[in-house]
């Protein structure tokens, strides 16, 4: 447990009295937050980022199989491919080029029948492991452990995956409606410039959807003790969103500037670019979790006995 985590500060690990952010000036507060985030990220961030990079590639195919299977229940057979295209908009072009054809090939091979549902069941279990890894990142940031049964967490993770697929379907429905409105304004009402600007702003929907998904993820995986209003979740979600979009925009430029990675990795160059991208995104996720933990204040009143143990269990 890091002495800079909320639980580490509460228990006085390191022998120091925890400093409450509200009691510090602006400069000191920024320094204290930065120190907490830096220490937490340095201790565990690179290990977790490596795990997430590997798991991202492993769980990418299963997730879209799950999306296809669930969407087929309501007659939306193309949702899996649409979800893939929406996801590929948030990754660098080289990564999108690497992933698009293999994933579409897998989805087409499992578009109907028992093979689709078998793949969906395996995909649910595999993707749930990815969610549990993120849960481990968040709990490590807060210094909280848990002794709840394994199956309860797995069921919760599976529920989050199903909810994510439903949110994707709603987002696509909204996008279709927004596209129709935009075409109507440009073709039928070409003079309605203000409305056209508003409709064009809908192109930023993927960024807002990413922020919303990350916020829900952080909120759902944060230990219950630290879900109160005094422990904000949006800073970590916003930080991770900006980090993700920066990596998406900056990685192609960096790779083109450095060059030579194709000669170094040969036919595996595309895979290595994908791993580098997911590693950097995973590191941003760790930073976001550490930022939320750094902003979480230690409870004012000391807790003892069963109450203190309850924090560790939640």
CSV table of C-alpha atoms in Angstrom, one decimal:
chain,number,residue,atom,x,y,z
A,1,UNK,CA,0.0,0.0,0.0
A,2,UNK,CA,1.4,3.4,-1.0
A,3,UNK,CA,1.7,5.9,1.8
A,4,UNK,CA,0.2,8.5,-0.6
A,5,UNK,CA,-3.0,6.5,-1.2
A,6,UNK,CA,-6.1,7.5,0.7
A,7,UNK,CA,-5.9,4.5,2.9
A,8,UNK,CA,-2.2,4.9,3.4
A,9,UNK,CA,-2.8,8.5,4.6
A,10,UNK,CA,-5.7,7.4,6.8
A,11,UNK,CA,-3.6,4.7,8.5
A,12,UNK,CA,-0.6,7.1,8.8
A,13,UNK,CA,1.8,4.8,6.9
A,14,UNK,CA,5.2,6.4,6.8
A,15,UNK,CA,4.7,8.1,10.1
A,16,UNK,CA,3.4,11.4,8.7
A,17,UNK,CA,0.3,13.3,9.5
A,18,UNK,CA,-1.8,13.5,6.3
A,19,UNK,CA,-2.2,16.9,4.8
A,20,UNK,CA,-5.7,17.9,3.8
A,21,UNK,CA,-5.9,19.7,0.5
A,22,UNK,CA,-8.4,22.2,1.7
A,23,UNK,CA,-5.8,23.4,4.2
A,24,UNK,CA,-3.2,24.1,1.6
A,25,UNK,CA,-2.6,27.1,-0.7
A,26,UNK,CA,-3.1,26.8,-4.5
A,27,UNK,CA,0.6,26.2,-5.2
A,28,UNK,CA,1.1,23.7,-2.3
A,29,UNK,CA,-2.1,21.9,-3.3
A,30,UNK,CA,-1.0,21.4,-6.9
A,31,UNK,CA,2.4,20.2,-5.7
A,32,UNK,CA,0.8,17.8,-3.2
A,33,UNK,CA,-1.6,16.4,-5.9
A,34,UNK,CA,1.2,16.0,-8.4
A,35,UNK,CA,3.4,14.2,-5.8
A,36,UNK,CA,0.6,11.8,-4.9
A,37,UNK,CA,-0.1,11.0,-8.6
A,38,UNK,CA,3.6,10.7,-9.5
A,39,UNK,CA,4.4,8.3,-6.7
A,40,UNK,CA,1.4,6.1,-7.3
A,41,UNK,CA,2.0,6.0,-11.0
A,42,UNK,CA,5.7,5.2,-10.6
A,43,UNK,CA,5.1,2.4,-8.1
A,44,UNK,CA,2.6,0.4,-10.2
A,45,UNK,CA,1.7,2.3,-13.3
A,46,UNK,CA,4.1,0.8,-15.8
A,47,UNK,CA,3.3,-2.8,-14.7
A,48,UNK,CA,-0.4,-2.2,-15.0
A,49,UNK,CA,0.0,-0.4,-18.3
A,50,UNK,CA,1.9,-3.4,-19.7
A,51,UNK,CA,-0.9,-5.8,-18.5
A,52,UNK,CA,-3.6,-3.6,-20.1
A,53,UNK,CA,-1.7,-3.4,-23.4
A,54,UNK,CA,-1.6,-7.2,-23.6
A,55,UNK,CA,-5.2,-7.7,-22.4
A,56,UNK,CA,-6.5,-5.0,-24.8
A,57,UNK,CA,-5.4,-7.1,-27.7
A,58,UNK,CA,-6.7,-10.3,-26.1
A,59,UNK,CA,-10.1,-9.0,-25.2
A,60,UNK,CA,-10.7,-6.8,-28.3
A,61,UNK,CA,-12.1,-9.6,-30.4
A,62,UNK,CA,-14.3,-11.1,-27.7
A,63,UNK,CA,-15.9,-7.8,-26.8
A,64,UNK,CA,-17.1,-7.2,-30.4
A,65,UNK,CA,-18.4,-10.8,-30.6
A,66,UNK,CA,-20.4,-10.1,-27.4
A,67,UNK,CA,-21.7,-6.9,-28.9
A,68,UNK,CA,-22.8,-8.7,-32.1
A,69,UNK,CA,-24.5,-11.5,-30.1
A,70,UNK,CA,-26.5,-9.2,-27.8
A,71,UNK,CA,-27.4,-6.9,-30.6
A,72,UNK,CA,-28.8,-9.8,-32.7
A,73,UNK,CA,-31.4,-10.3,-30.0
A,74,UNK,CA,-33.1,-7.1,-31.1
A,75,UNK,CA,-32.4,-7.5,-34.8
A,76,UNK,CA,-29.4,-5.1,-34.8
A,77,UNK,CA,-27.0,-7.6,-36.5
A,78,UNK,CA,-24.7,-4.8,-37.7
A,79,UNK,CA,-24.0,-3.3,-34.3
A,80,UNK,CA,-20.8,-5.3,-33.8
A,81,UNK,CA,-19.2,-3.8,-37.0
A,82,UNK,CA,-20.6,-0.3,-36.1
A,83,UNK,CA,-19.1,-0.6,-32.6
A,84,UNK,CA,-15.7,-1.6,-34.2
A,85,UNK,CA,-15.8,1.4,-36.6
A,86,UNK,CA,-16.6,3.8,-33.7
A,87,UNK,CA,-13.7,2.4,-31.6
A,88,UNK,CA,-11.3,2.6,-34.5
A,89,UNK,CA,-12.0,6.4,-34.7
A,90,UNK,CA,-10.3,6.7,-31.3
A,91,UNK,CA,-7.1,5.0,-32.3
A,92,UNK,CA,-4.2,6.0,-34.6
A,93,UNK,CA,-4.6,5.1,-38.3
A,94,UNK,CA,-1.9,2.4,-38.2
A,95,UNK,CA,-3.7,0.7,-35.3
A,96,UNK,CA,-7.1,0.9,-37.1
A,97,UNK,CA,-5.6,-0.5,-40.3
A,98,UNK,CA,-4.1,-3.4,-38.4
A,99,UNK,CA,-7.3,-4.3,-36.4
A,100,UNK,CA,-10.2,-3.6,-38.9
A,101,UNK,CA,-9.9,-6.6,-41.3
A,102,UNK,CA,-9.1,-9.3,-38.7
A,103,UNK,CA,-12.0,-8.3,-36.4
A,104,UNK,CA,-14.5,-7.9,-39.2
A,105,UNK,CA,-13.5,-11.4,-40.5
A,106,UNK,CA,-14.1,-12.9,-37.1
A,107,UNK,CA,-17.4,-11.2,-36.7
A,108,UNK,CA,-18.6,-12.3,-40.1
A,109,UNK,CA,-17.5,-15.9,-39.3
A,110,UNK,CA,-19.7,-15.8,-36.2
A,111,UNK,CA,-22.6,-13.7,-37.4
A,112,UNK,CA,-25.3,-16.3,-36.6
A,113,UNK,CA,-25.9,-19.6,-34.9
A,114,UNK,CA,-24.5,-21.5,-32.0
A,115,UNK,CA,-20.9,-20.5,-32.8
A,116,UNK,CA,-21.8,-16.8,-32.2
A,117,UNK,CA,-23.3,-17.5,-28.8
A,118,UNK,CA,-20.4,-19.8,-27.8
A,119,UNK,CA,-18.0,-17.1,-28.7
A,120,UNK,CA,-20.2,-14.6,-26.8
A,121,UNK,CA,-20.0,-16.7,-23.6
A,122,UNK,CA,-16.2,-17.0,-23.9
A,123,UNK,CA,-16.0,-13.3,-24.7
A,124,UNK,CA,-18.0,-12.3,-21.7
A,125,UNK,CA,-15.6,-14.2,-19.4
A,126,UNK,CA,-12.5,-12.9,-21.1
A,127,UNK,CA,-13.6,-9.3,-21.2
A,128,UNK,CA,-14.6,-9.6,-17.6
A,129,UNK,CA,-11.0,-10.3,-16.8
A,130,UNK,CA,-10.1,-7.0,-18.4
A,131,UNK,CA,-12.6,-5.2,-16.2
A,132,UNK,CA,-11.1,-6.9,-13.2
A,133,UNK,CA,-7.7,-5.7,-14.1
A,134,UNK,CA,-8.9,-2.1,-14.2
A,135,UNK,CA,-10.6,-2.7,-10.8
A,136,UNK,CA,-7.3,-3.8,-9.5
A,137,UNK,CA,-5.7,-0.5,-10.8
A,138,UNK,CA,-8.4,1.6,-9.0
A,139,UNK,CA,-8.2,-0.3,-5.7
A,140,UNK,CA,-4.4,-0.1,-5.7
A,141,UNK,CA,-4.6,3.6,-6.2
A,142,UNK,CA,-6.9,3.9,-3.2
A,143,UNK,CA,-5.0,1.4,-1.2
A,144,UNK,CA,-8.1,-0.7,-0.6
A,145,UNK,CA,-8.2,-4.5,-0.7
A,146,UNK,CA,-11.3,-6.8,-0.7
A,147,UNK,CA,-12.3,-10.2,0.4
A,148,UNK,CA,-15.6,-10.5,-1.4
A,149,UNK,CA,-16.2,-13.7,-3.4
A,150,UNK,CA,-14.6,-13.9,-6.8
A,151,UNK,CA,-17.8,-14.7,-8.5
A,152,UNK,CA,-19.5,-11.5,-7.3
A,153,UNK,CA,-16.9,-9.4,-9.0
A,154,UNK,CA,-17.1,-11.4,-12.2
A,155,UNK,CA,-20.9,-11.1,-12.3
A,156,UNK,CA,-20.5,-7.3,-11.7
A,157,UNK,CA,-18.0,-7.1,-14.6
A,158,UNK,CA,-20.3,-9.1,-16.9
A,159,UNK,CA,-23.1,-6.7,-16.0
A,160,UNK,CA,-20.9,-3.7,-16.9
A,161,UNK,CA,-20.1,-5.3,-20.3
A,162,UNK,CA,-23.8,-5.8,-21.1
A,163,UNK,CA,-24.5,-2.2,-20.0
A,164,UNK,CA,-21.6,-1.0,-22.2
A,165,UNK,CA,-23.1,-2.8,-25.3
A,166,UNK,CA,-26.5,-1.2,-24.6
A,167,UNK,CA,-24.9,2.2,-24.3
A,168,UNK,CA,-23.1,1.6,-27.7
A,169,UNK,CA,-26.5,0.8,-29.3
A,170,UNK,CA,-28.1,3.9,-27.9
A,171,UNK,CA,-25.1,6.0,-29.1
A,172,UNK,CA,-25.5,4.6,-32.6
A,173,UNK,CA,-29.2,5.4,-32.6
A,174,UNK,CA,-28.4,9.0,-31.6
A,175,UNK,CA,-25.7,9.2,-34.2
A,176,UNK,CA,-28.1,8.1,-36.9
A,177,UNK,CA,-30.7,10.7,-35.8
A,178,UNK,CA,-28.0,13.4,-35.7
A,179,UNK,CA,-26.7,12.6,-39.1
A,180,UNK,CA,-30.3,12.8,-40.5
A,181,UNK,CA,-30.8,16.2,-38.9
A,182,UNK,CA,-27.5,17.4,-40.3
A,183,UNK,CA,-28.4,16.3,-43.9
A,184,UNK,CA,-31.9,17.9,-43.5
A,185,UNK,CA,-30.4,21.2,-42.4
A,186,UNK,CA,-27.8,21.3,-45.2
A,187,UNK,CA,-30.1,20.3,-48.1
A,188,UNK,CA,-33.5,21.7,-47.1
A,189,UNK,CA,-32.6,24.6,-44.9
A,190,UNK,CA,-29.2,25.8,-46.2
A,191,UNK,CA,-29.7,29.2,-44.6
A,192,UNK,CA,-29.9,27.8,-41.0
A,193,UNK,CA,-26.2,28.3,-40.3
A,194,UNK,CA,-26.5,28.3,-36.5
A,195,UNK,CA,-28.4,25.0,-36.6
A,196,UNK,CA,-25.8,23.6,-39.0
A,197,UNK,CA,-23.0,24.5,-36.6
A,198,UNK,CA,-24.9,22.8,-33.8
A,199,UNK,CA,-25.4,19.7,-35.9
A,200,UNK,CA,-21.7,19.7,-37.0
A,201,UNK,CA,-20.7,19.8,-33.3
A,202,UNK,CA,-22.2,16.3,-33.1
A,203,UNK,CA,-18.9,15.1,-34.7
A,204,UNK,CA,-17.4,15.5,-31.2
A,205,UNK,CA,-19.8,12.9,-29.9
A,206,UNK,CA,-17.1,10.1,-29.8
A,207,UNK,CA,-15.0,12.2,-27.5
A,208,UNK,CA,-17.9,12.9,-25.1
A,209,UNK,CA,-18.9,9.3,-25.3
A,210,UNK,CA,-15.4,8.3,-24.3
A,211,UNK,CA,-15.4,10.6,-21.4
A,212,UNK,CA,-18.9,9.3,-20.3
A,213,UNK,CA,-17.7,5.7,-20.5
A,214,UNK,CA,-14.6,6.4,-18.5
A,215,UNK,CA,-16.6,8.3,-15.9
A,216,UNK,CA,-19.0,5.4,-15.4
A,217,UNK,CA,-16.1,3.0,-15.3
A,218,UNK,CA,-14.3,4.9,-12.6
A,219,UNK,CA,-17.4,5.4,-10.6
A,220,UNK,CA,-18.5,1.8,-10.7
A,221,UNK,CA,-15.0,0.4,-9.8
A,222,UNK,CA,-14.2,3.0,-7.1
A,223,UNK,CA,-14.4,1.5,-3.5
A,224,UNK,CA,-17.8,2.4,-2.1
A,225,UNK,CA,-16.3,4.5,0.7
A,226,UNK,CA,-14.8,6.9,-1.8
A,227,UNK,CA,-17.9,7.3,-4.1
A,228,UNK,CA,-19.1,10.3,-2.1
A,229,UNK,CA,-19.4,13.8,-3.5
A,230,UNK,CA,-16.2,14.8,-1.7
A,231,UNK,CA,-14.2,12.3,-3.8
A,232,UNK,CA,-14.7,13.5,-7.4
A,233,UNK,CA,-14.5,11.0,-10.3
A,234,UNK,CA,-14.6,13.4,-13.2
A,235,UNK,CA,-11.0,14.6,-13.0
A,236,UNK,CA,-9.6,11.1,-13.6
A,237,UNK,CA,-12.1,10.5,-16.5
A,238,UNK,CA,-11.3,13.9,-18.1
A,239,UNK,CA,-7.5,13.3,-17.6
A,240,UNK,CA,-7.7,9.9,-19.2
A,241,UNK,CA,-9.9,11.2,-22.1
A,242,UNK,CA,-7.5,14.0,-22.9
A,243,UNK,CA,-4.5,11.6,-22.5
A,244,UNK,CA,-6.2,9.1,-24.9
A,245,UNK,CA,-7.0,11.7,-27.6
A,246,UNK,CA,-3.5,13.1,-27.3
A,247,UNK,CA,-1.9,9.7,-27.8
A,248,UNK,CA,-4.3,9.0,-30.8
A,249,UNK,CA,-3.3,12.3,-32.4
A,250,UNK,CA,0.4,12.4,-31.4
A,251,UNK,CA,1.6,8.8,-31.8
A,252,UNK,CA,1.5,8.7,-35.7
A,253,UNK,CA,3.5,11.9,-35.8
A,254,UNK,CA,6.1,10.5,-33.3
A,255,UNK,CA,6.4,7.3,-35.2
A,256,UNK,CA,6.8,9.0,-38.5
A,257,UNK,CA,9.4,11.3,-37.0
A,258,UNK,CA,11.5,8.6,-35.4
A,259,UNK,CA,11.0,6.1,-38.3
A,260,UNK,CA,12.7,2.8,-38.5
A,261,UNK,CA,10.3,0.7,-36.5
A,262,UNK,CA,9.3,-1.2,-39.6
A,263,UNK,CA,12.9,-2.2,-40.1
A,264,UNK,CA,13.2,-3.1,-36.4
A,265,UNK,CA,10.1,-5.3,-36.1
A,266,UNK,CA,9.5,-6.4,-39.7
A,267,UNK,CA,6.1,-7.9,-40.2
A,268,UNK,CA,5.2,-7.4,-36.5
A,269,UNK,CA,5.6,-3.6,-36.8
A,270,UNK,CA,1.8,-3.1,-36.8
A,271,UNK,CA,1.3,-5.3,-33.8
A,272,UNK,CA,4.0,-3.4,-31.9
A,273,UNK,CA,2.4,0.0,-32.8
A,274,UNK,CA,-0.9,-1.4,-31.4
A,275,UNK,CA,0.8,-2.6,-28.2
A,276,UNK,CA,2.6,0.8,-27.8
A,277,UNK,CA,-0.7,2.6,-28.2
A,278,UNK,CA,-2.5,0.4,-25.7
A,279,UNK,CA,0.4,0.7,-23.3
A,280,UNK,CA,0.3,4.5,-23.4
A,281,UNK,CA,-3.5,4.5,-23.0
A,282,UNK,CA,-3.2,2.1,-20.1
A,283,UNK,CA,-0.7,4.4,-18.5
A,284,UNK,CA,-3.2,7.2,-18.9
A,285,UNK,CA,-5.8,5.1,-17.2
A,286,UNK,CA,-3.5,4.6,-14.2
A,287,UNK,CA,-2.8,8.3,-14.0
A,288,UNK,CA,-6.5,9.0,-14.1
A,289,UNK,CA,-7.1,6.5,-11.2
A,290,UNK,CA,-4.2,8.0,-9.2
A,291,UNK,CA,-5.6,11.5,-9.8
A,292,UNK,CA,-9.0,10.6,-8.4
A,293,UNK,CA,-7.2,8.9,-5.4
A,294,UNK,CA,-5.0,11.9,-4.9
A,295,UNK,CA,-8.1,14.2,-4.7
A,296,UNK,CA,-9.9,11.8,-2.3
A,297,UNK,CA,-9.6,13.1,1.3
A,298,UNK,CA,-9.1,10.9,4.3
A,299,UNK,CA,-12.2,10.8,6.5
A,300,UNK,CA,-12.2,13.4,9.2
A,301,UNK,CA,-13.1,11.1,12.1
A,302,UNK,CA,-10.9,8.2,12.9
A,303,UNK,CA,-12.5,4.8,12.3
A,304,UNK,CA,-11.7,1.8,14.4
A,305,UNK,CA,-12.6,-1.8,14.8
A,306,UNK,CA,-15.3,-3.1,12.5
A,307,UNK,CA,-15.7,0.3,10.7
A,308,UNK,CA,-12.1,0.4,9.7
A,309,UNK,CA,-12.2,-3.2,8.5
A,310,UNK,CA,-15.3,-2.4,6.4
A,311,UNK,CA,-13.4,0.1,4.4
A,312,UNK,CA,-10.9,-2.5,3.5
A,313,UNK,CA,-13.7,-4.9,2.4
A,314,UNK,CA,-15.5,-2.5,0.2
